[in-house]
Amino acid sequence: MTLPQGRDFRPPWPLKSGHIQTMLSSSGVRRTLLPRHAYTVLEGAEPVMVDGGAGVRLTGAYTAQKTQPVSRGLAVLFHGWEGSVDSTYVLQTGSRLLADGWDVFRLNFRDHGDSHALNEALFHSCRVDEVVHAVGDIAKRWPSRPMAIAGFSLGGNFALRVALRAPSLGIPLSYALAVCPIIDPSEGLFSLEETAPWFYQAYFMNKWRRSLRMKQAAFPQRQYFELQELKQNLRGLTEAMVLRHTDFGSLEAYLEGYSVAGRALTAMQIPATILTARDDPVIPIDAFDKLELPSNVELDISPYGGHCGFIRGWDMTSFCDDYIAERFNAIAAGQSPFA
């Protein structure tokens, strides 16, 4: 079986621009132009509450496949920071996997989607324990074999960390795929502040502040932030969150807490793939070049694609759909997911 590789993605001009790829990836324009089959995962989707352990509740949506007599397996999808189970890239990937015979579970992280009122404490990127616990709960409730995870951006970082922990906890995860994951958070934060165009930080900050306002409205008895803290830049507000709402003690310790840089992935026991783009304006490529990986972790760097874009043409469909589906299908067939 010949699997797609990052070098195979050759978009037409002007989609060769990493900035255009990135801006289109979550845009309303893309959502409007996508073909109807990109949304079939919404048909018959079952809203679900899953157990994150220690009283934590997370939401998601489960859609059973209907194209084959027996499911290929269970695909679990993680969105990016301030995305949700209804983010365009999640729906499109989920719909493709559904068409290929996979049951699909789309998981919301804490305080994403419409889940702000479920848990009083704030979301932060080191809350991996509850995501691991939720994946274990999903595996028990829908015991399809195999089970594979795909995550995007911060969701890709979570997918890799879940994959690192799953075997020791008896979670039957067969494969993980991360698209443009955050590798070294300290470099990623610096990139948004110092090297990326201003509008990327503005975009993420607007979404984060909106999310925090929703959280405050859900729990009016708590004061999550002072008004002046909410007016700070990405670094300043992140540091305020760390000092107010975590036990890390410093911004640097918090960022290290969810890093998968350097040798962090050498302990990976299951097959995993990392797909990223050299022209990603949000996640610096240097962190990928410095990774030390075991033979069961594939690093695939495409020259094009931007941040979680990989948009093939003016129908706004993504190269990632084929890339993810064909690797998942290889796992289901008992074959290697590596090209």
Short mmCIF file of C-alpha atoms in Angstrom, two decimals:
data_model
loop_
_atom_site.label_atom_id
_atom_site.label_comp_id
_atom_site.label_asym_id
_atom_site.label_seq_id
_atom_site.Cartn_x
_atom_site.Cartn_y
_atom_site.Cartn_z
CA MET A 1 0.00 0.00 0.00
CA THR A 2 1.36 3.42 -0.98
CA LEU A 3 0.39 6.02 1.57
CA PRO A 4 0.30 9.79 0.93
CA GLN A 5 3.26 11.76 2.20
CA GLY A 6 3.67 15.44 3.01
CA ARG A 7 5.78 16.00 -0.09
CA ASP A 8 2.81 14.90 -2.20
CA PHE A 9 0.85 18.01 -1.19
CA ARG A 10 1.37 20.52 -4.00
CA PRO A 11 -1.36 23.17 -3.91
CA PRO A 12 -1.91 25.62 -6.76
CA TRP A 13 -0.86 29.25 -6.48
CA PRO A 14 -1.80 31.25 -4.39
CA LEU A 15 -2.54 28.37 -2.01
CA LYS A 16 1.20 27.81 -1.78
CA SER A 17 1.22 30.64 0.78
CA GLY A 18 1.37 29.39 4.35
CA HIS A 19 -0.50 32.47 5.52
CA ILE A 20 -3.37 31.91 3.07
CA GLN A 21 -3.53 28.24 4.03
CA THR A 22 -3.68 29.17 7.71
CA MET A 23 -6.25 31.91 7.34
CA LEU A 24 -8.53 29.76 5.18
CA SER A 25 -8.32 26.70 7.42
CA SER A 26 -10.93 27.92 9.92
CA SER A 27 -12.57 30.66 7.88
CA GLY A 28 -16.25 31.14 7.18
CA VAL A 29 -15.41 31.16 3.48
CA ARG A 30 -14.11 27.63 3.70
CA ARG A 31 -17.12 26.48 5.70
CA THR A 32 -19.42 27.87 3.00
CA LEU A 33 -17.56 26.40 0.02
CA LEU A 34 -16.97 22.90 1.37
CA PRO A 35 -19.07 20.20 -0.32
CA ARG A 36 -21.99 18.73 1.62
CA HIS A 37 -20.25 15.40 2.18
CA ALA A 38 -17.81 17.22 4.49
CA TYR A 39 -20.60 17.43 7.09
CA THR A 40 -22.05 13.91 7.04
CA VAL A 41 -20.53 13.19 10.47
CA LEU A 42 -23.23 15.47 11.88
CA GLU A 43 -26.00 13.20 10.61
CA GLY A 44 -27.16 10.93 13.40
CA ALA A 45 -24.47 12.22 15.76
CA GLU A 46 -25.21 11.39 19.41
CA PRO A 47 -24.29 14.05 22.02
CA VAL A 48 -22.33 12.35 24.79
CA MET A 49 -21.01 13.18 28.26
CA VAL A 50 -17.82 11.33 29.15
CA ASP A 51 -15.99 10.81 32.42
CA GLY A 52 -12.78 12.78 32.86
CA GLY A 53 -12.14 11.36 36.33
CA ALA A 54 -12.25 13.13 39.70
CA GLY A 55 -15.72 14.49 38.92
CA VAL A 56 -14.67 16.11 35.64
CA ARG A 57 -17.19 15.91 32.81
CA LEU A 58 -16.33 16.39 29.15
CA THR A 59 -18.66 16.51 26.17
CA GLY A 60 -18.42 14.96 22.75
CA ALA A 61 -20.34 13.50 19.85
CA TYR A 62 -20.44 9.91 18.61
CA THR A 63 -21.44 8.92 15.07
CA ALA A 64 -21.73 5.26 14.05
CA GLN A 65 -20.71 4.33 10.52
CA LYS A 66 -23.28 2.78 8.18
CA THR A 67 -21.23 2.03 5.09
CA GLN A 68 -19.86 -1.40 6.06
CA PRO A 69 -21.30 -4.49 7.78
CA VAL A 70 -18.62 -4.20 10.47
CA SER A 71 -16.88 -1.02 11.58
CA ARG A 72 -13.18 -0.64 10.78
CA GLY A 73 -12.69 0.72 14.31
CA LEU A 74 -13.17 3.81 16.43
CA ALA A 75 -11.61 7.13 15.40
CA VAL A 76 -11.28 9.75 18.15
CA LEU A 77 -10.71 13.34 17.02
CA PHE A 78 -9.24 16.23 19.04
CA HIS A 79 -9.75 19.87 18.00
CA GLY A 80 -7.27 22.70 18.51
CA TRP A 81 -7.18 25.49 21.09
CA GLU A 82 -10.52 27.34 21.16
CA GLY A 83 -11.89 24.97 18.53
CA SER A 84 -14.61 22.41 19.17
CA VAL A 85 -16.19 19.20 17.92
CA ASP A 86 -17.85 21.37 15.26
CA SER A 87 -14.66 22.96 13.91
CA THR A 88 -14.50 22.68 10.14
CA TYR A 89 -11.36 20.52 10.08
CA VAL A 90 -12.84 18.11 12.65
CA LEU A 91 -16.10 17.73 10.73
CA GLN A 92 -14.33 17.23 7.42
CA THR A 93 -11.92 14.61 8.76
CA GLY A 94 -14.67 12.89 10.70
CA SER A 95 -16.90 12.73 7.64
CA ARG A 96 -14.14 11.16 5.55
CA LEU A 97 -13.42 8.53 8.21
CA LEU A 98 -17.14 7.81 8.55
CA ALA A 99 -17.37 7.22 4.79
CA ASP A 100 -14.46 4.78 5.06
CA GLY A 101 -16.30 2.73 7.69
CA TRP A 102 -14.97 4.17 10.95
CA ASP A 103 -17.14 5.03 13.93
CA VAL A 104 -16.19 8.56 14.95
CA PHE A 105 -15.99 10.20 18.37
CA ARG A 106 -15.31 13.95 18.47
CA LEU A 107 -14.19 15.11 21.93
CA ASN A 108 -14.47 18.61 23.38
CA PHE A 109 -11.74 19.64 25.79
CA ARG A 110 -12.86 21.35 29.00
CA ASP A 111 -14.33 24.86 28.33
CA HIS A 112 -14.58 24.24 24.57
CA GLY A 113 -17.72 24.11 22.50
CA ASP A 114 -20.67 24.72 24.82
CA SER A 115 -19.15 23.03 27.88
CA HIS A 116 -18.07 26.05 29.96
CA ALA A 117 -20.67 25.41 32.68
CA LEU A 118 -19.71 21.77 33.32
CA ASN A 119 -16.54 22.21 35.38
CA GLU A 120 -15.78 25.20 37.60
CA ALA A 121 -11.99 25.16 37.18
CA LEU A 122 -10.53 26.65 34.01
CA PHE A 123 -9.11 24.71 31.07
CA HIS A 124 -5.38 24.79 30.60
CA SER A 125 -3.05 22.83 28.36
CA CYS A 126 -1.61 20.61 31.12
CA ARG A 127 -4.98 18.99 31.86
CA VAL A 128 -4.00 15.82 30.04
CA ASP A 129 -5.08 13.46 32.85
CA GLU A 130 -8.76 14.18 32.27
CA VAL A 131 -8.38 13.69 28.52
CA VAL A 132 -6.61 10.36 29.03
CA HIS A 133 -9.37 9.30 31.45
CA ALA A 134 -12.02 10.37 28.93
CA VAL A 135 -10.38 8.34 26.17
CA GLY A 136 -10.38 5.34 28.50
CA ASP A 137 -14.09 5.87 29.15
CA ILE A 138 -14.76 6.14 25.40
CA ALA A 139 -12.83 2.91 24.78
CA LYS A 140 -14.95 1.05 27.36
CA ARG A 141 -18.26 2.36 26.05
CA TRP A 142 -17.50 1.75 22.37
CA PRO A 143 -15.08 -1.19 22.40
CA SER A 144 -14.29 -1.14 18.69
CA ARG A 145 -10.92 -2.44 17.59
CA PRO A 146 -8.74 -0.79 16.63
CA MET A 147 -8.97 2.67 18.18
CA ALA A 148 -6.98 5.52 16.66
CA ILE A 149 -6.64 9.22 17.55
CA ALA A 150 -6.03 12.25 15.35
CA GLY A 151 -5.52 15.73 16.76
CA PHE A 152 -4.90 19.17 15.33
CA SER A 153 -2.57 21.88 16.71
CA LEU A 154 -2.97 21.79 20.52
CA GLY A 155 -5.17 18.73 19.93
CA GLY A 156 -2.20 17.13 18.19
CA ASN A 157 -0.08 17.81 21.25
CA PHE A 158 -2.78 16.18 23.42
CA ALA A 159 -2.96 13.21 21.03
CA LEU A 160 0.76 12.56 21.43
CA ARG A 161 0.61 12.82 25.22
CA VAL A 162 -2.42 10.53 25.39
CA ALA A 163 -0.59 8.03 23.19
CA LEU A 164 2.42 8.12 25.52
CA ARG A 165 0.27 7.21 28.53
CA ALA A 166 -2.34 4.89 27.04
CA PRO A 167 -0.42 1.56 27.09
CA SER A 168 0.50 1.77 30.78
CA LEU A 169 -3.15 2.46 31.66
CA GLY A 170 -4.54 -0.41 29.61
CA ILE A 171 -6.23 1.87 27.06
CA PRO A 172 -6.34 -0.07 23.76
CA LEU A 173 -5.04 2.72 21.54
CA SER A 174 -3.51 1.43 18.31
CA TYR A 175 -2.25 4.61 16.63
CA ALA A 176 -2.00 8.39 17.01
CA LEU A 177 -1.65 11.07 14.34
CA ALA A 178 -0.88 14.71 15.13
CA VAL A 179 -1.35 17.49 12.57
CA CYS A 180 0.78 20.61 13.18
CA PRO A 181 1.07 19.85 16.92
CA ILE A 182 2.54 22.25 19.44
CA ILE A 183 5.94 20.73 20.23
CA ASP A 184 7.74 23.30 22.38
CA PRO A 185 5.14 25.67 23.88
CA SER A 186 7.73 28.25 24.92
CA GLU A 187 8.87 28.60 21.31
CA GLY A 188 5.28 28.63 20.06
CA LEU A 189 4.32 31.43 22.43
CA PHE A 190 7.37 33.46 21.45
CA SER A 191 6.56 32.89 17.78
CA LEU A 192 3.06 34.32 18.06
CA GLU A 193 4.45 37.34 19.89
CA GLU A 194 7.64 38.04 18.03
CA THR A 195 7.73 36.53 14.55
CA ALA A 196 4.18 35.77 13.42
CA PRO A 197 2.07 38.59 11.95
CA TRP A 198 0.08 40.50 14.58
CA PHE A 199 -3.29 39.23 13.42
CA TYR A 200 -2.58 35.64 14.53
CA GLN A 201 -2.16 36.69 18.15
CA ALA A 202 -5.22 38.97 17.82
CA TYR A 203 -7.28 36.06 16.46
CA PHE A 204 -6.37 33.68 19.27
CA MET A 205 -6.71 36.35 21.97
CA ASN A 206 -10.19 37.35 20.77
CA LYS A 207 -11.33 33.73 20.90
CA TRP A 208 -9.74 33.13 24.31
CA ARG A 209 -11.22 36.28 25.86
CA ARG A 210 -14.65 35.34 24.50
CA SER A 211 -14.27 31.89 26.06
CA LEU A 212 -13.26 33.40 29.40
CA ARG A 213 -16.30 35.68 29.35
CA MET A 214 -18.49 32.61 28.80
CA LYS A 215 -16.78 30.91 31.73
CA GLN A 216 -17.33 33.92 33.97
CA ALA A 217 -21.01 34.04 33.00
CA ALA A 218 -21.37 30.33 33.84
CA PHE A 219 -19.85 30.82 37.33
CA PRO A 220 -20.64 34.42 38.35
CA GLN A 221 -19.73 33.69 41.99
CA ARG A 222 -16.05 33.32 40.99
CA GLN A 223 -13.71 35.99 39.72
CA TYR A 224 -11.40 34.26 37.28
CA PHE A 225 -9.41 37.35 36.26
CA GLU A 226 -9.10 41.05 37.02
CA LEU A 227 -10.11 43.37 34.18
CA GLN A 228 -6.54 44.56 33.72
CA GLU A 229 -5.32 40.99 33.37
CA LEU A 230 -7.79 40.35 30.55
CA LYS A 231 -6.33 43.31 28.66
CA GLN A 232 -2.82 41.82 28.61
CA ASN A 233 -1.17 40.16 25.62
CA LEU A 234 -0.96 36.39 25.16
CA ARG A 235 2.08 35.97 27.38
CA GLY A 236 0.72 38.21 30.12
CA LEU A 237 -2.72 36.59 30.28
CA THR A 238 -1.20 33.11 30.15
CA GLU A 239 1.10 33.95 33.04
CA ALA A 240 -1.83 35.36 35.03
CA MET A 241 -3.76 32.14 34.41
CA VAL A 242 -0.79 30.01 35.52
CA LEU A 243 -0.29 31.95 38.75
CA ARG A 244 -4.01 32.18 39.58
CA HIS A 245 -5.27 28.78 38.49
CA THR A 246 -2.41 26.25 38.53
CA ASP A 247 0.24 24.99 40.93
CA PHE A 248 3.13 25.38 38.49
CA GLY A 249 4.46 28.54 40.11
CA SER A 250 5.86 30.05 36.91
CA LEU A 251 5.01 30.46 33.26
CA GLU A 252 8.14 28.55 32.29
CA ALA A 253 7.22 25.51 34.40
CA TYR A 254 3.72 25.47 32.94
CA LEU A 255 4.97 25.60 29.35
CA GLU A 256 7.41 22.78 30.06
CA GLY A 257 4.50 20.82 31.52
CA TYR A 258 2.95 20.17 28.13
CA SER A 259 6.06 20.17 25.98
CA VAL A 260 6.80 17.13 23.81
CA ALA A 261 10.10 18.56 22.59
CA GLY A 262 13.53 16.97 22.43
CA ARG A 263 13.51 13.38 23.72
CA ALA A 264 9.99 13.48 25.21
CA LEU A 265 8.55 11.11 22.61
CA THR A 266 11.29 8.47 22.80
CA ALA A 267 9.12 6.50 25.26
CA MET A 268 6.27 6.17 22.75
CA GLN A 269 5.21 2.51 22.56
CA ILE A 270 2.57 2.63 19.80
CA PRO A 271 2.87 3.82 16.19
CA ALA A 272 2.44 7.57 15.77
CA THR A 273 2.73 10.06 12.94
CA ILE A 274 3.44 13.79 13.09
CA LEU A 275 2.46 15.78 10.00
CA THR A 276 3.44 19.44 9.82
CA ALA A 277 4.30 22.09 7.25
CA ARG A 278 7.57 23.91 6.91
CA ASP A 279 5.66 27.11 6.10
CA ASP A 280 3.48 26.94 9.24
CA PRO A 281 3.47 30.56 10.54
CA VAL A 282 2.13 29.58 13.99
CA ILE A 283 4.26 26.61 15.12
CA PRO A 284 8.02 27.09 14.48
CA ILE A 285 9.59 24.33 12.42
CA ASP A 286 12.81 24.36 14.48
CA ALA A 287 11.18 22.37 17.28
CA PHE A 288 10.34 19.56 14.82
CA ASP A 289 13.87 19.49 13.42
CA LYS A 290 15.22 19.00 16.96
CA LEU A 291 12.96 16.05 17.85
CA GLU A 292 14.60 12.75 18.81
CA LEU A 293 12.15 10.04 17.78
CA PRO A 294 12.02 6.24 18.04
CA SER A 295 11.47 4.15 14.90
CA ASN A 296 7.74 3.82 15.59
CA VAL A 297 7.16 7.59 15.37
CA GLU A 298 7.03 9.06 11.86
CA LEU A 299 7.85 12.74 11.27
CA ASP A 300 6.53 14.03 7.95
CA ILE A 301 7.26 17.65 7.03
CA SER A 302 5.47 19.04 4.00
CA PRO A 303 6.88 22.10 2.23
CA TYR A 304 3.36 23.60 2.13
CA GLY A 305 0.19 23.55 4.21
CA GLY A 306 0.36 26.42 6.70
CA HIS A 307 -1.10 25.77 10.14
CA CYS A 308 -3.61 22.90 9.87
CA GLY A 309 -4.56 24.01 6.36
CA PHE A 310 -3.36 21.63 3.63
CA ILE A 311 -6.19 22.96 1.43
CA ARG A 312 -6.01 21.38 -2.01
CA GLY A 313 -8.05 23.79 -4.11
CA TRP A 314 -11.02 26.09 -4.31
CA ASP A 315 -13.46 23.44 -3.09
CA MET A 316 -11.65 23.92 0.25
CA THR A 317 -11.17 20.19 0.86
CA SER A 318 -8.02 19.13 2.71
CA PHE A 319 -5.16 16.81 1.88
CA CYS A 320 -5.29 15.81 5.58
CA ASP A 321 -8.50 13.85 5.01
CA ASP A 322 -6.81 11.36 2.68
CA TYR A 323 -3.63 11.42 4.74
CA ILE A 324 -5.39 10.53 7.99
CA ALA A 325 -7.94 8.12 6.52
CA GLU A 326 -5.41 6.06 4.59
CA ARG A 327 -3.15 5.68 7.62
CA PHE A 328 -6.08 4.74 9.83
CA ASN A 329 -7.22 2.24 7.19
CA ALA A 330 -3.74 0.71 7.14
CA ILE A 331 -3.94 0.17 10.90
CA ALA A 332 -7.39 -1.44 10.51
CA ALA A 333 -5.95 -3.80 7.88
CA GLY A 334 -3.07 -4.81 10.15
CA GLN A 335 -0.52 -2.96 8.02
CA SER A 336 2.08 -0.32 8.81
CA PRO A 337 0.72 3.25 8.92
CA PHE A 338 4.05 4.60 7.72
CA ALA A 339 4.73 5.55 4.12
#
